[in-house]
Coordinates of C-alpha atoms and ligand atoms in Angstrom, one line a residue:
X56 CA -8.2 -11.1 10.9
X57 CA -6.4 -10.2 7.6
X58 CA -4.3 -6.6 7.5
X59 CA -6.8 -5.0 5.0
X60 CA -10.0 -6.7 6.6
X61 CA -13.4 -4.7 5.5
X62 CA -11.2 -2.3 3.5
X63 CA -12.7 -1.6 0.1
X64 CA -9.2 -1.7 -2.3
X65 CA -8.4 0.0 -6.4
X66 CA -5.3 -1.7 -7.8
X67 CA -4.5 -0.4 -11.2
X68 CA -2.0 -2.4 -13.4
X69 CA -3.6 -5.3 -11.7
X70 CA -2.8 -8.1 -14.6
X71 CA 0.9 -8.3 -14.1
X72 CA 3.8 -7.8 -12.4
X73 CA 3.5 -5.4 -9.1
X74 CA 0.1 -5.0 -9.1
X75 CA -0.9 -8.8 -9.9
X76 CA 1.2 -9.8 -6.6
X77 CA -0.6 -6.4 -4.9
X78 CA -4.1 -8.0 -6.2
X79 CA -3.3 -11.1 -4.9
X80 CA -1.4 -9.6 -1.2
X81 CA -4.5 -7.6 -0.3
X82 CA -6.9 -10.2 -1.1
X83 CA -5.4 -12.5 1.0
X84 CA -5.3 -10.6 4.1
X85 CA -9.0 -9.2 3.6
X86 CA -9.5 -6.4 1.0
X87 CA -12.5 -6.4 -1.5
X88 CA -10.1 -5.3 -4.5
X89 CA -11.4 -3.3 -7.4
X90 CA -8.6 -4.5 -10.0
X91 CA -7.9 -2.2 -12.9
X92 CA -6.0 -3.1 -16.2
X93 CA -5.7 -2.4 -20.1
X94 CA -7.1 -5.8 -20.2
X95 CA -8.5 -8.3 -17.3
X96 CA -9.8 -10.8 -18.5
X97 CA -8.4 -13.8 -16.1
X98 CA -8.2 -11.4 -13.2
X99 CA -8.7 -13.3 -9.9
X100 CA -10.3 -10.4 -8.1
X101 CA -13.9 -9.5 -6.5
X102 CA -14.4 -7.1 -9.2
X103 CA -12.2 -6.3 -12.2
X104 CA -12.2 -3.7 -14.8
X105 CA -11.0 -3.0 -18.6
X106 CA -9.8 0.6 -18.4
X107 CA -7.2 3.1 -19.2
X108 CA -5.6 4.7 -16.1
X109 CA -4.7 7.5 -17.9
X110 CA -8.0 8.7 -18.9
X111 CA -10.3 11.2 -16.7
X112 CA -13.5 9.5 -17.7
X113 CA -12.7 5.8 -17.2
X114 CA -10.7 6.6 -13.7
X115 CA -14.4 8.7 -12.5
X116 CA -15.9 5.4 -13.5
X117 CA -13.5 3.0 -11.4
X118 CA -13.8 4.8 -8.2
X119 CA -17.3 5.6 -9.4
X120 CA -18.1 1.3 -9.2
X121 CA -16.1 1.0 -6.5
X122 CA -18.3 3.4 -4.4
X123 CA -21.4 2.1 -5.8
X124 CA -20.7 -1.7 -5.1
X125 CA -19.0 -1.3 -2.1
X126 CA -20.1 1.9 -0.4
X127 CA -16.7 3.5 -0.9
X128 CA -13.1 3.6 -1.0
X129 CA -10.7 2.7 1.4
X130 CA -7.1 2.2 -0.2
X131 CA -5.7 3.3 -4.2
X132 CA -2.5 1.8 -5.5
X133 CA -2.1 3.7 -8.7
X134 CA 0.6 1.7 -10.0
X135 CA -0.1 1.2 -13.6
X136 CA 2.5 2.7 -15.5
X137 CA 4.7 2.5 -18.9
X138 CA 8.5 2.3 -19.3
X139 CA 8.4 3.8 -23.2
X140 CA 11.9 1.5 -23.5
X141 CA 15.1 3.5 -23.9
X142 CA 14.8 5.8 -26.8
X143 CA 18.4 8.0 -27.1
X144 CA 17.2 11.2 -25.3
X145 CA 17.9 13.0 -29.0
X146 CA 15.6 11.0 -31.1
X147 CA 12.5 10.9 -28.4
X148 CA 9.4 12.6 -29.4
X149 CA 6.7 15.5 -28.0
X150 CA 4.4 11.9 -28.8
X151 CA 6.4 9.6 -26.0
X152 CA 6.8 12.0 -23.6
X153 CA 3.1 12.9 -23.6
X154 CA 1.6 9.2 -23.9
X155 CA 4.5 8.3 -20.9
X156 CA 3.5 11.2 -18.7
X157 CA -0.4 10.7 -19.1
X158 CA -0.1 7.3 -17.8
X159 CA 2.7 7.2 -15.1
X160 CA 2.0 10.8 -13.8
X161 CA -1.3 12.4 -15.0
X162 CA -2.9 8.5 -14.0
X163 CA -2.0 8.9 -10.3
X164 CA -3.2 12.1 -10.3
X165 CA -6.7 11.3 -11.7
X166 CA -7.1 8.7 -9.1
X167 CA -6.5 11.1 -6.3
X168 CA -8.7 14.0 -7.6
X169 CA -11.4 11.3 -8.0
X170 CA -10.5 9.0 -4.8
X171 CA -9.8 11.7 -2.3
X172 CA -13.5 13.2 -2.5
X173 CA -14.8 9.8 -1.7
X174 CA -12.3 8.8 0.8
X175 CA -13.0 12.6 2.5
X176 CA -17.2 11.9 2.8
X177 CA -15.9 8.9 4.8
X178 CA -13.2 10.6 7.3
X179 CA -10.0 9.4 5.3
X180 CA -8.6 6.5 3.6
X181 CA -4.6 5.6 1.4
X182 CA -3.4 6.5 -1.9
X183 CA -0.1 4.7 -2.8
X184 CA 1.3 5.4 -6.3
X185 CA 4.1 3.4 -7.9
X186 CA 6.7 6.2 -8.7
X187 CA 10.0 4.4 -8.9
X188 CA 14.2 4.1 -8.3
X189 CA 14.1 6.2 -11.5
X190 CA 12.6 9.1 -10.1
X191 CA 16.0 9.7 -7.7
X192 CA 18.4 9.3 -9.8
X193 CA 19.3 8.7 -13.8
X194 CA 20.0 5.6 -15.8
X195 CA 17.4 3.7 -14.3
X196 CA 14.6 4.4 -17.3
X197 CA 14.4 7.2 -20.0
X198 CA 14.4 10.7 -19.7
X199 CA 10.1 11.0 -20.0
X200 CA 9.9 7.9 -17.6
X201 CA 12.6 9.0 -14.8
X202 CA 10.6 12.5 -15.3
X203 CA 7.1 11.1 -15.1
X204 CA 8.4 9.2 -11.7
X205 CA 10.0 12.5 -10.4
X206 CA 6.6 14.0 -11.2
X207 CA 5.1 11.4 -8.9
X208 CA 7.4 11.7 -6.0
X209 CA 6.6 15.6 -6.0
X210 CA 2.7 14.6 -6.7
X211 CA 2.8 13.0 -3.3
X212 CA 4.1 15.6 -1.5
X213 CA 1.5 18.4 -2.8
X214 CA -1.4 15.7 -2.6
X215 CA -0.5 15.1 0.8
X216 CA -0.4 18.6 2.0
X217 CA -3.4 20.1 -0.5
X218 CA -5.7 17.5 1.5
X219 CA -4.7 18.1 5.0
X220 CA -6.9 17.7 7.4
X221 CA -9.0 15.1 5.5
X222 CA -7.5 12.1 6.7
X223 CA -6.7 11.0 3.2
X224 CA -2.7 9.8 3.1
X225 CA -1.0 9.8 0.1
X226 CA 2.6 8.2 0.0
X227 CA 4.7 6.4 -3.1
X228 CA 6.9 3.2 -3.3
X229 CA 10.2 3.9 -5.2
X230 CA 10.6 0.4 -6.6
X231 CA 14.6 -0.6 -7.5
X232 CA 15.0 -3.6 -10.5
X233 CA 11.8 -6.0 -10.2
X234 CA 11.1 -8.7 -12.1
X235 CA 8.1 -8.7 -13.9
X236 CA 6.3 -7.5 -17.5
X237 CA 8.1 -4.2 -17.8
X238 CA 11.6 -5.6 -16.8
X239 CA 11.6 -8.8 -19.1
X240 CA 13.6 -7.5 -21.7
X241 CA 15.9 -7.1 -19.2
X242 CA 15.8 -10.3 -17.8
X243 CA 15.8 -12.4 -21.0
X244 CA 18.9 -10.7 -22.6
X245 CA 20.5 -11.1 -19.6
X246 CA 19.8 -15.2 -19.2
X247 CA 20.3 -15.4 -22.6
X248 CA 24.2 -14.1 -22.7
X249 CA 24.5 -16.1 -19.3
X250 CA 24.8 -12.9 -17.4
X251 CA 22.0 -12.8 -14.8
X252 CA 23.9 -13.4 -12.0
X253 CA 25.1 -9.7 -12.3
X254 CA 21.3 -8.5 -12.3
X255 CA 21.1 -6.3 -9.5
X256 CA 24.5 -6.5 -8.0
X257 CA 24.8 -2.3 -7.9
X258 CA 22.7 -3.0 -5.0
X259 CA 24.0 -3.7 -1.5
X260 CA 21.5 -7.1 -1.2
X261 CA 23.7 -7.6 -4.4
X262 CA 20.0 -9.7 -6.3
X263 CA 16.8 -7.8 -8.4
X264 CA 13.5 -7.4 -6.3
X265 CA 10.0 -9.6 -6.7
X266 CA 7.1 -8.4 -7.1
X267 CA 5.9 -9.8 -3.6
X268 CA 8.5 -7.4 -2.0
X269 CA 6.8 -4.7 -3.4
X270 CA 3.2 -5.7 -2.7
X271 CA 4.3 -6.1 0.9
X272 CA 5.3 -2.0 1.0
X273 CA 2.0 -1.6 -0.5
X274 CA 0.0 -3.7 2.0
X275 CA 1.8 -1.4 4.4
X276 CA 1.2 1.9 3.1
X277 CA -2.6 0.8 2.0
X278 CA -3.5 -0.5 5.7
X279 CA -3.6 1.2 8.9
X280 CA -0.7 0.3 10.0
X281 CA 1.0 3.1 8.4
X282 CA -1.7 5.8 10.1
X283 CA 1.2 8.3 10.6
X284 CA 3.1 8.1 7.3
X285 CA 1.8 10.5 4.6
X286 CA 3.7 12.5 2.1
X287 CA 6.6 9.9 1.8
X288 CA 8.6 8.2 -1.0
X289 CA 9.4 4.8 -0.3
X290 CA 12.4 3.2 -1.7
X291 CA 11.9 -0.8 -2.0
X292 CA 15.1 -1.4 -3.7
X293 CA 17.9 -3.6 -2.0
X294 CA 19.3 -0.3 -1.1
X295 CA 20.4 1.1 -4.3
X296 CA 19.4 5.2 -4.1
X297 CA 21.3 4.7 -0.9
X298 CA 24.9 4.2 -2.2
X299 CA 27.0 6.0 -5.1
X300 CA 28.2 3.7 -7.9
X301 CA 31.5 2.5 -6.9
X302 CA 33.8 -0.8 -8.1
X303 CA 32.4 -3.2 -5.2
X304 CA 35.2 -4.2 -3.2
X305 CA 34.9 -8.1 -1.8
X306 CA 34.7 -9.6 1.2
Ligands
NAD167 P1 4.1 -4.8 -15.7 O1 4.3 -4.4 -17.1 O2 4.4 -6.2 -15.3 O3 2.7 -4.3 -15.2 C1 2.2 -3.0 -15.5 C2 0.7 -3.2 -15.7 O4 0.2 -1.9 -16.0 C3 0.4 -4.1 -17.0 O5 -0.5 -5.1 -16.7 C4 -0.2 -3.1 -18.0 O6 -1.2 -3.6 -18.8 C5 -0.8 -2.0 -17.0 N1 -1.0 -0.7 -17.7 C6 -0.1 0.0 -18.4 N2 -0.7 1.1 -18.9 C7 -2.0 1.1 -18.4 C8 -3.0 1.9 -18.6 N3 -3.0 3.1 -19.3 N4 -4.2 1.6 -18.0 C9 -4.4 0.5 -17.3 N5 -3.3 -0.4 -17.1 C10 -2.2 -0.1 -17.7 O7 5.2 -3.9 -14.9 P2 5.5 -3.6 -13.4 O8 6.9 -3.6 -13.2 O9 4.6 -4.5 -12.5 O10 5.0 -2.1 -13.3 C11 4.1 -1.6 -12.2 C12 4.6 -0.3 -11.8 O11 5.9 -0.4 -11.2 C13 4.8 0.7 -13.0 O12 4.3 2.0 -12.6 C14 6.3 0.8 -13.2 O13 6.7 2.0 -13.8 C15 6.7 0.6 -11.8 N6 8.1 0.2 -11.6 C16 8.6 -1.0 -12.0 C17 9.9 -1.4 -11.7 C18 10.4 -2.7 -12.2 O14 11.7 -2.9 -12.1 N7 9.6 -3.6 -12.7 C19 10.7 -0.5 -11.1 C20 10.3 0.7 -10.7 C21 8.9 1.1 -10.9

């Protein structure tokens, strides 16, 4: 019997990184998964959908099809999200900030104020949202996307309290340096100037994260087994938002 079994799953951001491993994670151990992207077109998942996570409309239709082929909805990762790059703070514009907030902040909302009604009818259910390391602390993203993930990590904390008494949870992973779409940039400069041995070493695990180690948190948040956590931020990041920067002394 898989973690997830009979549980009726939404993944957005389901083509790559975080949410591609998530996809993949809760299908394995039993979840119908509803998988959500800009594009999904080789999406290995029971049902998969072309939509904008960031949009009112097309968010009403994904839980909308998930409740109408499946009878309802179990478990939301809104994880679908934008980095906007690293634009000096000076030069951003009103433009970034809104398109970066609509999708890594307004997104997770939508999908609660349009999961949570069906989740309620049925006596409860899990919201995970990818907020991130960025949302702790600075020079892990830009201004709009550290403030977007800030704006996640309080959206949590009112979401969980405005539906009390529903049974409805609503908790966010705080992701540190994975590898994946959003982080390749990263990566290739850094294999390119022979340097990615020093990826991640701010960390105490001193190495980046996969994107299995984060779709593990999520299987965990998403299944019953975290019946008593609600309202949390998770960090999944080697231990980095634990530690100030210091010069790392050897052992
Ligand atoms: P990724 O780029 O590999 O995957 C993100 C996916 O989201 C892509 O498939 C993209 O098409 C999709 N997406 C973006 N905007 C969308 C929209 N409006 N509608 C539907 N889909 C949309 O990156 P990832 O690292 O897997 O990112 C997943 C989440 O993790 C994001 O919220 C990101 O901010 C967060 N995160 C990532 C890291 C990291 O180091 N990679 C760290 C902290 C947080």
């Amino acid at each position: 019997m898989g973690r997830l079994s009979g549980k009726r799953a939404i993944i957005t951001g389901a083509a790559s990184g975080i949410g591609r491993a998530s996809l993949l994670l809760f299908a394995r151990e039993g979840a119908r998964v509803l998988a959500v992207d800009r594009e999904v077109a080789a999406l290995d998942a029971a049902l998969a959908l072309a939509a904008d996570a960031g949009d009112e409309a097309s968010v009403a239709d994904v839980v909308g099809r998930c409740v109408t082929e499946w009878g309802g909805v179990d478990a939301v990762f809104a994880n679908a999200g934008v980095s906007g790059g690293r634009i000096p703070l000076l030069e951003q514009t009103v433009e970034q900030w809104q398109e970066i907030l609509r999708v890594n902040l307004i997104g997770p909302w939508l999908m609660i104020k349009h999961a949570a009604p069906a989740m309620i009818g049925q006596g409860g259910g899990s919201i995970v949202c990818t907020a991130s390391v960025a949302a702790l602390r600075a020079n892990a993203g830009g201004s709009p996307y550290s403030a977007s993930k800030a704006g996640v990590v309080s959206l949590i904390q009112t979401a969980a309290n405005a539906l009390l008494g529903t049974g409805v949870r609503v908790n966010a992973i705080c992701p540190g340096l994975i590898e994946t779409g959003m982080t390749r940039p990263i990566f290739d400069l850094a294999r390119a100037r022979g340097t990615e041995s020093r990826i991640g070493q701010l960390n105490p695990l001193q190495r980046h994260g996969r994107p299995d180690e984060i779709a593990a948190a999520a299987l965990f948040l998403a299944s019953d087994e975290s019946s008593y956590v609600n309202g949390q931020a998770f960090a999944v990041d080697g231990g980095l938002s634990s530690t100030h920067p210091f010069a790392g002394h050897r052992r």
